[in-house]
Structure formats: structure tokens, C-alpha cells
Coordinates of C-alpha atoms in Angstrom, one line a residue:
M1 CA 9.2 -18.8 4.4
R2 CA 9.6 -17.9 0.7
V3 CA 8.9 -14.3 -0.5
H4 CA 6.3 -15.7 -2.9
G5 CA 4.8 -18.2 -0.5
D6 CA 3.8 -21.4 -2.2
K7 CA 3.9 -19.9 -5.7
V8 CA 6.9 -20.7 -7.8
I9 CA 7.7 -18.0 -10.4
R10 CA 9.1 -19.3 -13.7
R11 CA 8.8 -17.8 -17.1
R12 CA 7.3 -20.1 -19.7
E13 CA 9.5 -21.5 -22.4
G14 CA 9.3 -20.8 -26.1
V15 CA 8.4 -17.1 -26.1
S16 CA 10.1 -15.4 -29.1
E17 CA 11.1 -11.7 -29.1
L18 CA 8.1 -9.5 -28.6
K19 CA 7.0 -6.8 -31.0
Y20 CA 6.6 -4.4 -28.0
Y21 CA 7.6 -5.4 -24.6
Q22 CA 4.1 -4.7 -23.3
D23 CA 2.9 -7.6 -25.5
G24 CA 4.3 -10.0 -22.8
R25 CA 2.1 -8.6 -20.0
E26 CA -0.6 -11.3 -20.0
Q27 CA 1.8 -14.2 -20.1
L28 CA 4.1 -12.6 -17.5
E29 CA 1.1 -12.0 -15.1
Q30 CA 0.3 -15.7 -15.4
D31 CA 3.9 -16.9 -15.0
F32 CA 4.3 -14.6 -11.9
H33 CA 0.9 -15.6 -10.5
Y34 CA 0.1 -11.9 -10.4
L35 CA 2.7 -11.4 -7.7
C36 CA 5.4 -8.7 -7.7
G37 CA 8.6 -10.6 -8.5
Y38 CA 10.6 -8.6 -6.0
C39 CA 8.4 -8.1 -2.9
G40 CA 5.7 -10.8 -3.5
K41 CA 2.8 -8.3 -3.3
D42 CA -0.4 -9.9 -4.8
G43 CA -1.7 -7.4 -7.3
S44 CA -5.2 -9.0 -7.3
V45 CA -5.6 -8.3 -3.6
L46 CA -4.9 -4.6 -3.9
H47 CA -6.4 -4.3 -7.4
Q48 CA -3.2 -2.7 -8.6
K49 CA -1.9 -2.6 -12.1
F50 CA 1.7 -3.8 -12.1
H51 CA 4.6 -2.6 -14.2
L52 CA 6.9 -4.6 -16.4
D53 CA 10.4 -4.1 -15.2
H54 CA 13.4 -4.7 -17.4
F55 CA 15.6 -6.9 -15.2
V56 CA 18.7 -5.8 -17.1
P57 CA 17.9 -2.1 -17.6
K58 CA 17.1 -1.3 -21.2
N59 CA 19.4 1.7 -21.1
L60 CA 22.3 -0.8 -20.5
D61 CA 21.2 -3.4 -23.0
K62 CA 18.8 -2.2 -25.7
S63 CA 18.9 -5.6 -27.3
R64 CA 16.9 -7.1 -24.4
E65 CA 14.2 -4.4 -24.4
K66 CA 11.7 -6.8 -26.0
D67 CA 13.1 -10.0 -24.6
Y68 CA 10.4 -11.8 -22.6
Y69 CA 13.1 -13.4 -20.4
N70 CA 14.3 -10.0 -19.3
L71 CA 10.9 -8.9 -18.0
V72 CA 9.8 -9.0 -14.4
L73 CA 6.3 -8.3 -13.2
A74 CA 6.8 -5.7 -10.5
C75 CA 4.6 -3.5 -8.3
P76 CA 5.0 0.2 -9.0
R77 CA 7.0 0.7 -5.7
C78 CA 9.6 -2.0 -6.6
N79 CA 9.8 -1.0 -10.3
L80 CA 10.3 2.7 -9.4
S81 CA 12.8 1.8 -6.7
K82 CA 14.8 -0.4 -8.9
S83 CA 14.6 1.9 -11.9
D84 CA 17.9 1.7 -13.9
K85 CA 20.0 0.5 -10.9
W86 CA 22.6 -2.2 -11.9
P87 CA 25.4 -2.1 -9.4
T88 CA 27.8 -4.4 -11.3
G89 CA 27.7 -2.3 -14.4
D90 CA 28.2 -5.6 -16.3
I91 CA 25.1 -6.8 -18.2
M92 CA 26.2 -10.4 -18.0
C93 CA 26.6 -10.3 -14.2
S94 CA 23.5 -9.3 -12.1
H95 CA 25.4 -9.4 -8.8
N96 CA 28.9 -9.9 -7.5
E97 CA 28.2 -11.9 -4.3
E98 CA 28.0 -8.6 -2.3
E99 CA 25.5 -6.4 -4.2
G100 CA 23.2 -6.4 -7.1
F101 CA 20.0 -8.2 -8.1
V102 CA 18.7 -11.7 -8.6
D103 CA 16.0 -12.5 -11.2
P104 CA 12.9 -13.5 -9.3
A105 CA 12.2 -16.2 -11.9
D106 CA 15.6 -17.8 -11.0
S107 CA 15.7 -20.4 -8.3
E108 CA 18.7 -18.5 -6.8
F109 CA 16.2 -15.8 -5.7
D110 CA 15.2 -17.9 -2.6
E111 CA 18.8 -18.1 -1.5
H112 CA 18.9 -14.3 -0.9
L113 CA 15.5 -13.2 0.4
E114 CA 12.8 -14.7 2.5
R115 CA 9.7 -13.6 4.3
N116 CA 9.8 -13.8 8.1
E117 CA 7.0 -15.0 10.4
R118 CA 5.6 -11.4 10.7
G119 CA 5.3 -11.1 6.9
Y120 CA 8.3 -8.8 6.2
V121 CA 10.7 -9.5 3.3
V122 CA 14.2 -9.8 4.8
A123 CA 17.7 -10.6 3.6
K124 CA 19.5 -13.9 4.0
T125 CA 22.7 -12.9 2.3
S126 CA 24.7 -9.8 1.3
V127 CA 23.1 -9.7 -2.1
G128 CA 19.7 -10.0 -0.4
N129 CA 20.6 -7.1 1.9
S130 CA 21.6 -5.1 -1.2
M131 CA 18.3 -5.8 -2.8
C132 CA 16.4 -4.9 0.3
N133 CA 18.2 -1.6 0.5
M134 CA 17.8 -0.7 -3.2
L135 CA 14.2 -1.7 -3.4
H136 CA 13.5 -0.2 0.1
L137 CA 12.1 -3.5 1.3
D138 CA 13.9 -2.8 4.6
I139 CA 11.6 0.2 5.3
R140 CA 8.4 -0.8 3.6
R141 CA 5.4 -2.5 5.2
T142 CA 5.7 -5.7 3.2
D143 CA 3.9 -7.4 6.0
I144 CA 0.6 -5.5 5.3
Y145 CA -0.1 -6.8 1.9
W146 CA 1.2 -10.3 2.8
K147 CA -1.3 -10.5 5.7
A148 CA -4.0 -9.1 3.4
A149 CA -3.3 -11.8 0.9
Q150 CA -3.5 -14.5 3.6
L151 CA -6.8 -13.1 4.9
R152 CA -8.2 -13.1 1.4
I153 CA -7.5 -16.8 1.1
Q154 CA -9.3 -17.5 4.4
L155 CA -12.2 -15.2 3.3
K156 CA -12.6 -17.2 0.0
K157 CA -12.8 -20.5 2.0
L158 CA -15.4 -19.1 4.3
E159 CA -17.3 -17.6 1.4
E160 CA -17.5 -21.0 -0.3
L161 CA -18.9 -22.5 2.9
F162 CA -21.4 -19.7 3.1
R163 CA -22.6 -20.3 -0.5
E164 CA -23.0 -24.0 0.3
G165 CA -25.0 -23.1 3.4
K166 CA -22.4 -24.8 5.7
L167 CA -21.3 -21.9 7.9
T168 CA -22.0 -22.2 11.6
E169 CA -22.9 -19.0 13.5
Q170 CA -19.4 -18.9 15.0
Q171 CA -17.9 -19.2 11.5
K172 CA -20.2 -16.3 10.3
D173 CA -18.8 -14.2 13.1
I174 CA -15.3 -15.1 12.1
Y175 CA -16.1 -14.2 8.5
I176 CA -17.3 -10.8 9.5
E177 CA -14.3 -10.1 11.8
T178 CA -11.9 -11.3 9.1
N179 CA -13.6 -9.0 6.5
I180 CA -13.1 -6.1 8.9
I181 CA -9.4 -6.9 9.4
F182 CA -8.9 -7.4 5.7
R183 CA -10.4 -4.0 4.9
E184 CA -8.2 -2.4 7.6
Y185 CA -5.1 -3.9 6.0
I186 CA -6.1 -2.7 2.5
D187 CA -6.7 0.8 3.9
Q188 CA -3.3 0.7 5.7
A189 CA -1.6 -0.4 2.5
F190 CA -3.1 2.5 0.5
I191 CA -2.1 5.0 3.3
K192 CA 1.5 3.7 3.1
G193 CA 1.5 4.1 -0.7
E194 CA 1.7 0.4 -1.3

């Protein structure tokens, strides 16, 4: 399964250089479906304000600091883990087939990382393994917020049926149980610092 599930992350076309890189936040949130580009965390589920990461670190290429196409919506954990890391040292080369990063808005991203059936982000290639290690995806509970996001989708469906007066007693019980599990996942994510 893809890290971002059924959401495809692509930056919109035609964005000129920004006055301040933070000016691109609203468009980036829309283009990234409010998902962390690296780990797929849904910021709306955890009510978390995401960072804007400079894919090519700004200390390596100041000319791209306000370039919308160099920005990645990232959860605080991924942004702080990535920081100024750039293993290749070459601003024109994000990875060398062994280590480095892949831009989450590039279709190549899915070749290197995936989400397993338990919800964890795992590597498919050496580059993916490098990303997992540098972003600490290999030791983080990426399953918790994935499962919380999936539960939220189910809760919304049940809520719609409830508002329409179409929930059976059994579905009401499922709604209550799902809500309890959802809150437990959210609490676990906060405890884990996610």
C-alpha cells in the first residue's frame, strides 16, 4: 500500500517565487492533502500544525528558499529528523541509488517507500531504507496515526448515517466502540510524541 494511501501528492503548476516561503503554506496543505509528505501522517486527525521543509536544505541552496517547488509539508518529527541532511552533498542529486531522499511530490517516491498491512512505513529499496533511517521511520509508531486516520474515515461515515437517522442499534454500538479506539490511538500518538 502507498504511504499516502489513495491521496496523490503533486504540487500545483504555475506558482511563482514566493515573497516569504511561509506564503506557500495554504497551497502546500491543499496539494499535500494535509498529509506529511514523508510519513503520511494526517495533520487534521491529530490537529497538528505541520512545518514547511526545504527539500534541498536552504543552507545548501539559498536560491531555492522561496521556491514553492522545493517545499514539502512535513510533520514536526519528520522535519526535525530531516533537518539539513543531504547525503549526496550535490544539490542537483537528491540520492545516489543507495542513500538520500526522494521528493514526496515526485512519482518516484512510491518506488522507495510503502506502508505495510500493519500501517508501518517500510523501505522497498536502499534509498527507502536510507530515508527510513534518517527520518527515524524505522523506530516510530507510524502505524498509530495511520490507523487513527482510517478510524476517522469510518467514524465520519457512521456519523453521516446517524445524522440521517439510518443507524441500526448494532451500528450505534460500533460507532461508540470505534470512537473509543480512535481516542486511544490519538492518546498513544501524543504519548509517543507524534
